Coordinates of C-alpha atoms in Angstrom, one line a residue:
Chain A
M1060 CA 24.7 -15.1 -263.7
D1061 CA 23.5 -14.4 -267.1
F1062 CA 21.7 -16.8 -269.7
T1063 CA 23.8 -16.4 -272.0
I1064 CA 23.5 -20.2 -273.9
D1065 CA 25.6 -21.6 -276.7
W1066 CA 22.5 -22.2 -279.8
Y1067 CA 25.0 -24.2 -281.9
F1068 CA 26.2 -26.0 -279.2
L1069 CA 23.0 -26.9 -278.6
I1070 CA 21.9 -27.9 -281.6
E1071 CA 24.8 -30.0 -282.9
K1072 CA 23.9 -32.3 -278.9
L1073 CA 20.5 -32.0 -280.3
L1074 CA 21.4 -33.4 -283.5
L1075 CA 23.9 -36.1 -282.6
I1076 CA 21.9 -37.8 -279.5
S1077 CA 18.7 -37.9 -282.2
A1078 CA 21.9 -39.5 -285.4
V1079 CA 23.1 -41.7 -282.2
L1080 CA 19.5 -42.6 -281.0
G1081 CA 18.2 -43.0 -284.6
I1082 CA 21.0 -45.4 -285.6
S1083 CA 21.2 -47.4 -282.5
L1084 CA 17.1 -48.4 -283.7
L1085 CA 18.1 -48.7 -287.3
V1086 CA 21.2 -50.9 -286.3
A1087 CA 19.5 -52.6 -283.3
M1088 CA 16.1 -53.9 -286.2
Y1089 CA 18.0 -55.3 -288.8
S1090 CA 19.8 -56.7 -286.4
T1091 CA 16.8 -58.7 -285.9
W1092 CA 17.1 -59.7 -289.4
G1093 CA 20.5 -60.6 -289.3
E1094 CA 19.8 -62.7 -286.1
R1095 CA 17.5 -64.6 -288.3
K1096 CA 19.6 -65.1 -291.7
V1097 CA 22.8 -66.0 -289.5
A1098 CA 21.0 -68.5 -287.9
A1099 CA 19.2 -69.7 -291.0
W1100 CA 22.6 -70.4 -292.6
I1101 CA 24.0 -71.5 -290.0
Q1102 CA 21.2 -74.2 -290.1
D1103 CA 21.3 -74.9 -293.9
R1104 CA 18.0 -72.7 -294.9
R1105 CA 17.2 -70.2 -296.4
G1106 CA 15.8 -67.9 -293.8
P1107 CA 13.5 -64.4 -294.9
N1108 CA 13.0 -64.2 -298.3
R1109 CA 9.1 -62.5 -298.4
A1110 CA 9.6 -59.8 -297.5
G1111 CA 11.5 -56.9 -299.8
I1112 CA 14.5 -58.0 -301.5
F1113 CA 16.5 -59.8 -299.4
G1114 CA 14.0 -60.0 -297.4
L1115 CA 15.5 -56.5 -295.8
L1116 CA 11.9 -55.3 -294.8
Q1117 CA 10.9 -57.9 -292.9
P1118 CA 12.1 -56.3 -289.4
L1119 CA 9.2 -53.7 -291.0
A1120 CA 6.7 -56.2 -291.5
D1121 CA 7.2 -57.5 -287.9
G1122 CA 7.3 -54.0 -286.4
G1123 CA 4.3 -53.3 -288.2
K1124 CA 2.4 -57.0 -286.4
L1125 CA 3.7 -56.1 -283.1
F1126 CA 1.9 -52.7 -283.1
F1127 CA -1.6 -53.6 -283.9
K1128 CA -1.7 -56.6 -281.8
E1129 CA -4.3 -56.5 -279.2
E1130 CA -2.5 -55.3 -275.8
I1131 CA -2.7 -57.4 -273.0
I1132 CA -3.2 -56.3 -268.7
P1133 CA -3.1 -58.7 -267.2
S1134 CA -6.2 -57.9 -264.3
H1135 CA -4.8 -58.2 -261.4
A1136 CA -1.0 -56.7 -262.8
N1137 CA -0.5 -53.4 -261.4
R1138 CA -1.2 -51.4 -264.6
F1139 CA 1.5 -48.8 -263.7
L1140 CA 4.7 -51.0 -262.8
F1141 CA 3.8 -53.4 -265.7
V1142 CA 4.2 -49.8 -268.4
L1143 CA 7.1 -49.0 -266.9
G1144 CA 9.1 -52.6 -266.7
P1145 CA 9.8 -52.3 -270.9
S1146 CA 9.6 -48.6 -270.7
L1147 CA 12.3 -49.1 -268.8
A1148 CA 14.3 -51.7 -269.8
M1149 CA 14.5 -49.5 -273.4
L1150 CA 15.8 -46.7 -271.2
T1151 CA 18.6 -48.1 -269.7
A1152 CA 19.1 -49.9 -272.9
C1153 CA 19.1 -46.1 -275.3
L1154 CA 21.6 -44.7 -272.0
T1155 CA 24.4 -45.9 -272.2
S1156 CA 25.4 -44.3 -276.2
A1157 CA 25.8 -41.1 -274.7
V1158 CA 29.9 -42.1 -273.5
I1159 CA 30.9 -43.8 -276.7
P1160 CA 32.8 -42.0 -278.7
W1161 CA 31.2 -42.7 -281.5
G1162 CA 34.3 -40.8 -283.7
D1163 CA 37.2 -38.3 -284.0
S1164 CA 36.0 -34.2 -283.9
L1165 CA 34.9 -33.2 -287.7
T1166 CA 35.4 -29.8 -288.5
I1167 CA 32.3 -27.9 -290.4
G1168 CA 32.9 -24.0 -291.2
D1169 CA 35.7 -22.9 -288.1
R1170 CA 33.4 -25.2 -285.7
I1171 CA 35.7 -28.5 -284.5
V1172 CA 32.9 -30.5 -283.6
S1173 CA 33.3 -33.2 -281.1
L1174 CA 31.6 -37.3 -282.5
Q1175 CA 30.5 -38.0 -279.1
I1176 CA 27.5 -36.8 -277.1
A1177 CA 29.8 -36.3 -272.8
D1178 CA 33.6 -37.0 -272.8
I1179 CA 33.2 -37.2 -269.3
N1180 CA 35.8 -38.7 -266.9
I1181 CA 33.8 -41.5 -265.2
G1182 CA 33.0 -42.4 -269.2
V1183 CA 32.5 -46.0 -268.3
L1184 CA 31.7 -46.1 -264.7
W1185 CA 28.7 -44.8 -266.4
I1186 CA 28.3 -47.2 -268.8
M1187 CA 28.7 -50.2 -264.7
A1188 CA 25.7 -47.9 -263.8
V1189 CA 23.6 -47.8 -266.4
V1190 CA 24.1 -51.1 -266.5
G1191 CA 24.0 -52.1 -262.9
M1192 CA 20.5 -49.8 -263.6
G1193 CA 19.9 -52.7 -266.3
V1194 CA 17.6 -55.2 -263.5
Y1195 CA 14.4 -53.2 -262.4
G1196 CA 13.2 -53.2 -265.6
I1197 CA 13.4 -56.8 -266.1
M1198 CA 13.1 -56.7 -262.3
I1199 CA 9.4 -54.0 -262.0
G1200 CA 8.1 -55.9 -265.6
G1201 CA 9.0 -60.2 -263.5
W1202 CA 6.8 -58.2 -261.0
A1203 CA 4.4 -56.3 -262.2
S1204 CA 2.5 -59.1 -264.1
N1205 CA 1.7 -61.1 -261.1
N1206 CA 2.8 -64.9 -262.1
K1207 CA 5.1 -67.1 -260.3
F1208 CA 7.0 -67.5 -263.6
S1209 CA 7.0 -64.3 -264.3
L1210 CA 8.1 -64.1 -260.9
L1211 CA 11.4 -66.2 -261.5
A1212 CA 12.8 -65.8 -264.4
A1213 CA 13.6 -61.6 -263.5
C1214 CA 14.8 -63.2 -260.1
R1215 CA 16.8 -65.2 -262.0
G1216 CA 17.7 -62.7 -264.5
A1217 CA 18.8 -59.8 -262.1
S1218 CA 21.2 -62.5 -260.1
Q1219 CA 23.1 -62.6 -263.0
V1220 CA 23.1 -59.5 -264.1
I1221 CA 23.9 -58.5 -260.4
S1222 CA 27.0 -61.6 -259.8
Y1223 CA 28.2 -61.7 -264.0
E1224 CA 28.6 -56.8 -263.2
L1225 CA 31.3 -57.5 -260.5
P1226 CA 34.4 -59.5 -263.6
M1227 CA 33.1 -57.4 -266.3
G1228 CA 34.0 -54.3 -263.4
L1229 CA 37.6 -56.0 -261.6
A1230 CA 38.3 -57.0 -265.9
L1231 CA 37.8 -52.6 -266.8
I1232 CA 40.3 -52.2 -262.8
A1233 CA 42.4 -54.2 -265.3
L1234 CA 42.4 -51.5 -268.2
F1235 CA 42.8 -48.7 -266.2
M1236 CA 45.2 -49.5 -264.6
L1237 CA 47.0 -49.4 -268.4
S1238 CA 45.3 -46.1 -269.8
G1239 CA 45.0 -44.8 -266.2
S1240 CA 42.1 -42.8 -267.4
L1241 CA 37.9 -43.8 -267.5
S1242 CA 37.8 -41.5 -270.4
L1243 CA 36.1 -43.4 -273.2
K1244 CA 38.3 -40.5 -275.8
D1245 CA 41.4 -40.9 -274.0
I1246 CA 41.0 -45.3 -273.8
V1247 CA 40.8 -44.8 -278.0
E1248 CA 43.9 -42.0 -278.1
Q1249 CA 45.8 -44.4 -276.6
Q1250 CA 44.7 -47.4 -278.5
R1251 CA 46.0 -44.7 -281.9
E1252 CA 49.2 -44.4 -280.9
G1253 CA 49.9 -47.6 -279.1
V1254 CA 49.1 -51.1 -279.0
W1255 CA 45.1 -52.2 -279.4
Y1256 CA 44.9 -52.9 -275.3
I1257 CA 43.7 -56.5 -276.6
V1258 CA 47.5 -57.0 -277.2
L1259 CA 48.1 -56.1 -273.7
Q1260 CA 44.3 -57.5 -272.3
P1261 CA 43.9 -60.8 -273.6
I1262 CA 42.6 -62.4 -270.3
G1263 CA 40.6 -59.4 -269.7
F1264 CA 39.0 -58.7 -273.2
L1265 CA 37.9 -63.4 -272.3
I1266 CA 36.7 -62.7 -269.9
F1267 CA 34.4 -59.1 -270.5
L1268 CA 32.9 -60.9 -273.3
I1269 CA 31.3 -63.6 -271.1
C1270 CA 30.3 -61.2 -269.3
A1271 CA 28.7 -58.3 -272.3
F1272 CA 27.0 -62.0 -273.0
A1273 CA 25.5 -62.8 -269.8
E1274 CA 24.3 -59.3 -269.4
C1275 CA 22.4 -59.6 -272.2
N1276 CA 20.9 -62.3 -271.3
R1277 CA 22.3 -64.0 -274.7
T1278 CA 22.2 -67.2 -275.3
P1279 CA 24.9 -69.6 -273.6
F1280 CA 22.7 -67.8 -271.0
D1281 CA 19.7 -67.5 -272.0
L1282 CA 18.9 -68.2 -268.2
P1283 CA 15.6 -65.8 -267.7
E1284 CA 14.5 -66.4 -270.8
A1285 CA 14.1 -71.1 -270.9
E1286 CA 11.4 -71.9 -272.4
N1287 CA 11.0 -75.1 -271.1
E1288 CA 11.0 -74.2 -267.6
L1289 CA 9.8 -70.9 -266.9
N1290 CA 7.4 -70.4 -270.0
G1291 CA 9.4 -67.7 -271.3
G1292 CA 10.6 -66.0 -269.9
Y1293 CA 10.0 -62.4 -267.4
H1294 CA 7.9 -60.6 -270.7
L1295 CA 5.9 -63.6 -270.4
E1296 CA 2.9 -62.1 -269.8
Y1297 CA 3.3 -59.4 -272.3
S1298 CA 1.8 -58.6 -275.9
S1299 CA 1.8 -56.4 -278.2
M1300 CA 4.6 -53.4 -278.3
K1301 CA 5.5 -54.1 -275.0
L1302 CA 7.3 -57.5 -275.0
G1303 CA 8.5 -55.2 -279.3
F1304 CA 9.7 -53.0 -276.1
Y1305 CA 11.7 -55.6 -274.1
L1306 CA 12.6 -57.8 -277.0
F1307 CA 14.0 -54.6 -278.1
A1308 CA 16.6 -53.8 -275.8
E1309 CA 18.1 -57.3 -275.6
Y1310 CA 19.4 -56.0 -280.0
I1311 CA 20.0 -52.1 -278.6
N1312 CA 22.6 -53.8 -275.3
M1313 CA 23.8 -56.7 -277.4
F1314 CA 25.0 -53.6 -280.7
I1315 CA 25.9 -51.4 -277.6
S1316 CA 28.0 -54.4 -275.7
S1317 CA 29.4 -55.0 -278.9
V1318 CA 31.1 -51.0 -279.8
L1319 CA 31.9 -51.0 -276.4
M1320 CA 33.9 -54.2 -276.5
A1321 CA 35.4 -52.4 -280.1
T1322 CA 36.0 -49.1 -278.3
L1323 CA 37.9 -50.7 -275.6
Y1324 CA 40.0 -53.8 -276.6
F1325 CA 40.2 -53.4 -280.8
G1326 CA 41.0 -49.7 -280.4
G1327 CA 37.5 -47.6 -281.2
Y1328 CA 37.4 -45.9 -284.1
A1329 CA 41.5 -45.2 -284.4
F1330 CA 42.4 -48.6 -287.4
P1331 CA 45.8 -48.8 -288.0
Y1332 CA 47.9 -47.3 -289.9
M1333 CA 45.5 -44.0 -290.5
D1334 CA 47.7 -40.5 -289.1
S1335 CA 50.2 -42.4 -292.0
L1336 CA 48.0 -42.0 -294.2
G1337 CA 48.2 -37.9 -295.8
L1338 CA 44.5 -38.1 -295.4
D1339 CA 43.2 -34.3 -294.1
G1340 CA 40.9 -33.9 -291.1
N1341 CA 37.3 -35.3 -292.5
M1342 CA 38.0 -37.4 -294.3
L1343 CA 39.3 -39.7 -291.2
T1344 CA 37.6 -39.3 -289.4
I1345 CA 34.2 -40.7 -292.1
L1346 CA 37.0 -43.3 -292.4
G1347 CA 37.5 -44.3 -288.4
I1348 CA 33.4 -44.1 -288.3
V1349 CA 33.3 -46.7 -291.2
A1350 CA 36.0 -48.9 -288.6
L1351 CA 34.1 -48.4 -286.0
F1352 CA 31.3 -50.1 -287.6
I1353 CA 33.1 -53.0 -289.1
K1354 CA 34.1 -53.7 -285.5
T1355 CA 30.8 -53.8 -284.8
F1356 CA 29.2 -55.9 -287.1
F1357 CA 31.6 -58.0 -285.9
F1358 CA 30.9 -58.7 -283.0
I1359 CA 27.2 -58.7 -283.3
F1360 CA 28.0 -61.9 -285.5
V1361 CA 29.4 -63.2 -282.9
F1362 CA 27.2 -62.7 -280.5
M1363 CA 24.4 -65.0 -283.4
W1364 CA 27.1 -67.0 -284.3
V1365 CA 27.9 -68.0 -280.7
R1366 CA 23.3 -68.3 -280.2
W1367 CA 23.3 -71.0 -283.1
T1368 CA 26.2 -73.2 -281.8
I1369 CA 26.8 -74.0 -278.4
P1370 CA 23.3 -74.5 -276.0
R1371 CA 22.1 -72.7 -272.9
F1372 CA 24.0 -73.8 -269.3
R1373 CA 22.2 -74.7 -265.9
Y1374 CA 21.5 -71.8 -263.7
D1375 CA 23.6 -73.5 -261.0
Q1376 CA 26.9 -74.2 -264.1
L1377 CA 26.1 -70.6 -264.9
M1378 CA 26.8 -69.1 -261.1
K1379 CA 29.6 -71.2 -260.9
L1380 CA 31.2 -70.1 -264.2
G1381 CA 30.7 -66.7 -262.6
W1382 CA 31.7 -66.5 -259.0
K1383 CA 34.2 -68.8 -258.8
I1384 CA 35.8 -69.2 -262.2
L1385 CA 35.5 -65.7 -263.6
I1386 CA 36.3 -63.5 -260.1
P1387 CA 38.8 -65.6 -258.8
L1388 CA 40.7 -64.6 -262.4
A1389 CA 39.8 -62.0 -263.0
L1390 CA 41.9 -61.1 -259.8
L1391 CA 44.4 -62.7 -260.4
N1392 CA 44.8 -60.4 -264.0
M1393 CA 44.1 -57.4 -261.7
L1394 CA 46.9 -58.2 -260.0
V1395 CA 49.3 -59.9 -262.6
T1396 CA 48.4 -56.2 -264.6
G1397 CA 49.7 -54.7 -261.6
A1398 CA 52.5 -55.6 -260.3
V1399 CA 53.6 -55.7 -264.4
V1400 CA 52.6 -51.8 -264.1
L1401 CA 54.1 -51.3 -260.7
F1402 CA 57.1 -52.8 -262.5
R1403 CA 57.3 -51.2 -265.1
Q1404 CA 57.8 -47.7 -263.1
Y1405 CA 60.3 -47.9 -260.6
G1406 CA 61.7 -51.1 -261.4
I1407 CA 62.9 -53.4 -259.0
Chain B
M1098 CA 17.9 -16.6 -261.2
G1099 CA 21.0 -18.6 -263.5
I1100 CA 20.3 -21.3 -265.0
D1101 CA 22.4 -23.3 -262.2
M1102 CA 19.4 -23.0 -259.4
I1103 CA 17.1 -23.8 -262.3
I1104 CA 18.4 -27.2 -261.6
F1105 CA 18.9 -26.8 -258.0
T1106 CA 14.7 -26.3 -258.0
V1107 CA 13.7 -28.6 -260.8
L1108 CA 16.2 -31.9 -258.6
S1109 CA 15.5 -30.7 -255.5
A1110 CA 11.4 -30.4 -255.5
I1111 CA 11.6 -34.3 -257.7
A1112 CA 13.5 -35.0 -254.2
I1113 CA 11.4 -34.0 -251.8
A1114 CA 9.0 -35.2 -253.5
A1115 CA 10.0 -39.2 -253.8
A1116 CA 10.8 -38.9 -250.5
L1117 CA 7.9 -38.3 -249.2
G1118 CA 6.2 -40.5 -251.6
V1119 CA 8.9 -43.5 -250.0
I1120 CA 7.0 -42.9 -246.5
L1121 CA 2.9 -41.3 -247.8
S1122 CA 2.4 -44.8 -249.7
K1123 CA 0.9 -47.9 -249.1
N1124 CA 3.3 -50.1 -251.3
P1125 CA 5.8 -51.1 -250.1
V1126 CA 7.3 -51.6 -253.6
N1127 CA 5.7 -47.8 -254.8
S1128 CA 8.4 -47.0 -251.8
V1129 CA 11.8 -48.4 -253.6
L1130 CA 11.5 -47.0 -256.7
C1131 CA 10.0 -43.4 -254.6
M1132 CA 13.4 -44.3 -253.2
I1133 CA 15.6 -44.7 -256.0
T1134 CA 13.5 -41.7 -257.6
C1135 CA 15.3 -40.3 -255.2
F1136 CA 18.7 -40.5 -254.7
V1137 CA 18.9 -39.9 -258.7
A1138 CA 17.8 -36.9 -257.6
I1139 CA 20.4 -37.2 -255.6
A1140 CA 22.7 -37.8 -258.1
G1141 CA 22.0 -34.7 -260.1
H1142 CA 23.5 -33.2 -257.1
Y1143 CA 26.4 -33.7 -257.0
I1144 CA 26.8 -33.2 -260.6
M1145 CA 26.2 -29.5 -259.6
L1146 CA 28.9 -30.3 -256.9
N1147 CA 31.6 -31.0 -259.1
A1148 CA 32.0 -34.6 -257.9
Q1149 CA 31.0 -36.9 -260.0
F1150 CA 33.0 -40.1 -259.3
L1151 CA 30.5 -38.8 -256.1
F1152 CA 27.9 -39.8 -257.9
V1153 CA 28.9 -41.9 -260.5
V1154 CA 29.8 -44.1 -257.4
H1155 CA 25.8 -43.3 -255.8
L1156 CA 24.2 -44.9 -258.3
I1157 CA 26.6 -48.0 -258.8
V1158 CA 26.3 -48.3 -255.3
Y1159 CA 23.0 -46.9 -253.0
T1160 CA 20.4 -47.3 -257.4
G1161 CA 22.2 -50.2 -259.1
A1162 CA 22.9 -52.6 -255.9
I1163 CA 21.5 -52.3 -252.5
M1164 CA 18.0 -51.0 -254.1
V1165 CA 18.2 -53.9 -255.9
L1166 CA 18.7 -56.0 -252.8
F1167 CA 16.1 -53.7 -251.3
L1168 CA 13.4 -55.3 -253.9
F1169 CA 14.7 -58.5 -254.4
V1170 CA 12.7 -58.8 -250.3
L1171 CA 10.0 -56.8 -250.5
M1172 CA 8.8 -58.6 -253.9
M1173 CA 9.7 -62.1 -252.6
M1174 CA 7.7 -61.5 -249.3
N1175 CA 4.9 -59.0 -251.2
L1176 CA 3.0 -62.1 -252.9
N1177 CA 0.0 -61.6 -250.0
A1178 CA -0.1 -58.5 -249.6
D1179 CA -4.3 -59.4 -248.9
I1180 CA -3.4 -61.8 -245.7
E1181 CA -0.3 -59.7 -244.2
P1182 CA -0.8 -59.3 -240.7
Q1183 CA -2.1 -55.5 -238.9
K1184 CA 0.1 -53.6 -237.3
R1185 CA -0.6 -53.3 -233.9
N1186 CA -1.0 -49.7 -232.0
W1187 CA 1.4 -49.1 -229.8
L1188 CA 3.8 -49.4 -232.7
K1189 CA 3.1 -47.4 -233.9
Y1190 CA 2.8 -44.9 -230.8
A1191 CA 6.3 -45.9 -230.1
G1192 CA 7.1 -45.5 -233.8
A1193 CA 5.6 -41.7 -233.5
I1194 CA 6.9 -40.9 -229.8
S1195 CA 11.0 -42.1 -230.7
G1196 CA 9.8 -40.1 -234.1
G1197 CA 9.7 -37.0 -232.5
A1198 CA 12.4 -38.0 -229.6
L1199 CA 14.3 -37.3 -233.0
L1200 CA 13.0 -34.2 -234.3
L1201 CA 13.7 -32.3 -230.5
V1202 CA 17.6 -34.1 -230.5
L1203 CA 18.2 -32.6 -234.1
V1204 CA 16.5 -29.4 -233.7
A1205 CA 18.4 -29.1 -230.4
A1206 CA 21.9 -29.9 -232.3
L1207 CA 21.1 -27.4 -236.0
R1208 CA 20.0 -24.4 -233.3
D1209 CA 23.9 -24.8 -231.6
A1210 CA 25.7 -25.5 -234.4
S1211 CA 27.7 -23.5 -236.2
L1212 CA 27.8 -23.8 -240.0
P1213 CA 29.9 -22.7 -242.1
A1214 CA 29.1 -20.5 -245.0
I1215 CA 27.8 -22.7 -247.8
Q1216 CA 30.6 -22.3 -250.6
E1217 CA 29.6 -21.0 -253.9
G1218 CA 28.6 -24.1 -255.7
G1219 CA 30.5 -26.6 -258.9
K1220 CA 34.4 -24.3 -258.1
T1221 CA 36.1 -27.0 -256.3
D1222 CA 37.7 -30.1 -258.7
I1223 CA 38.6 -31.5 -255.6
G1224 CA 35.5 -34.2 -257.1
L1225 CA 37.0 -35.2 -260.2
V1226 CA 38.7 -39.2 -259.8
S1227 CA 42.2 -38.1 -260.4
N1228 CA 41.3 -35.6 -257.4
L1229 CA 39.6 -37.6 -255.0
G1230 CA 42.1 -41.2 -255.5
K1231 CA 45.3 -38.8 -255.2
T1232 CA 43.8 -37.0 -252.0
L1233 CA 42.7 -40.6 -250.8
F1234 CA 45.5 -42.5 -251.1
T1235 CA 48.4 -39.6 -249.5
S1236 CA 46.3 -37.6 -246.8
Y1237 CA 43.7 -40.8 -246.3
V1238 CA 45.9 -44.1 -246.8
V1239 CA 45.3 -45.0 -243.5
P1240 CA 41.0 -44.3 -242.4
F1241 CA 41.2 -45.7 -246.4
E1242 CA 42.5 -48.9 -246.0
L1243 CA 40.9 -49.8 -242.8
S1244 CA 37.5 -48.6 -244.0
S1245 CA 39.2 -51.4 -246.6
V1246 CA 39.1 -54.5 -243.7
L1247 CA 36.0 -53.3 -242.6
F1248 CA 34.6 -54.1 -245.1
L1249 CA 36.6 -57.2 -245.9
S1250 CA 35.2 -58.7 -242.6
A1251 CA 31.2 -57.7 -244.0
M1252 CA 31.8 -59.6 -246.4
V1253 CA 34.2 -63.2 -244.5
G1254 CA 30.9 -62.6 -241.8
A1255 CA 28.3 -63.2 -244.9
V1256 CA 29.6 -66.3 -246.3
V1257 CA 30.1 -67.8 -243.2
I1258 CA 26.0 -67.6 -242.9
G1259 CA 25.6 -68.2 -245.8
K1260 CA 27.7 -71.3 -245.1
K1261 CA 25.0 -72.3 -242.5

């Protein structure tokens, strides 16, 4: 074996990874601004409007404030784990974006550049694996704070994420029965030629949407952060930028969940009649990216809309919804989908 | 030394160091974290063998589910590490003797075993999802279904115990 490295390939992937990470962080940053504007709009207020035009510099001001605040590590906390917690939360939030197809391929010179970091044939399973590991950020942070409220909130958060992973996986299995592939790229290409999977899997999408809310710890499932009983949740003892990391990871998760919903059920970068427009490849790819981001921003808006509309569940209601309603519904959805797929293959 | 060999060496070093950390660290929570690192490194080896499905299932089941349960239990138990009772001496001797006996058996078994020649890694496609699924549901469908019945009975058992 010899050392031949395709330098163009390496540079291309490095650029792509930096671009994806940068855009994720930028979108997450402006989601905080968007969240406050949407909240203001729903509550008939103005929202942030002092820093910059329309308050557009507000996220920078917030970030600057978090950086310059005093960092406090509780005296009985495990220092290493206390720092590891928010870092893990941030890491797992960023890992998922590797398998998402952000667009079709661009042709630069005589090279075809695919706008997906890794087209592995286990794409969706990789997302499930990363979501499963996202629990560690919450649990380690909550435990290392050496505070009973943090620990309680961490246990709540972890059991919530584990409980809602199951219906999410079951809803995805029904989708795979139709697509026959675990690669996100294949799933998007199938929707480009046929119909969007929301038409074939409406119940599956609904289950996925509810589980995405629970996985991101967003209202109505924000029990890990229930202020009135837990004083602020698993990040109770955190201050300065470590707190910022936890809050920021939540917004990145929200962005990635929105991209996933758009990709799996709403055609990803494909949009109707895209192949009959008669445009050349590169133009079509750019339009596709725009289409993906429009869909994504819509879902981010849905996340915020729900947050400022619906109150929080009680914990037993949360568990009942997950285990007694969503899992049986997802199993039924899987059974019916399987029966229909078999029927269409073999007849009666 | 090819790039495969470098990755293999690095992954193995991480796995062994993490495995040592599991038994050597005093704090059980650190042990669990070392074990998670070890599992992730082993999952990397699966990728080197082109077994992508095994890789991701290993991550989902072991690091994502089982180790979280370990962590749950330990975090609840270890709140008062200072007043935990010390282990008795005879327990340590018993552990050392049984561990040594296991080592002896393993060495004896390995001495006579004829190991098949190790194949060149990364050349087989059996680890990809579609190939593995087809094999499991055609050639090995009876053992596969039997093991799923086993899992079902374990689940029913857990529910029965939980109801008590």
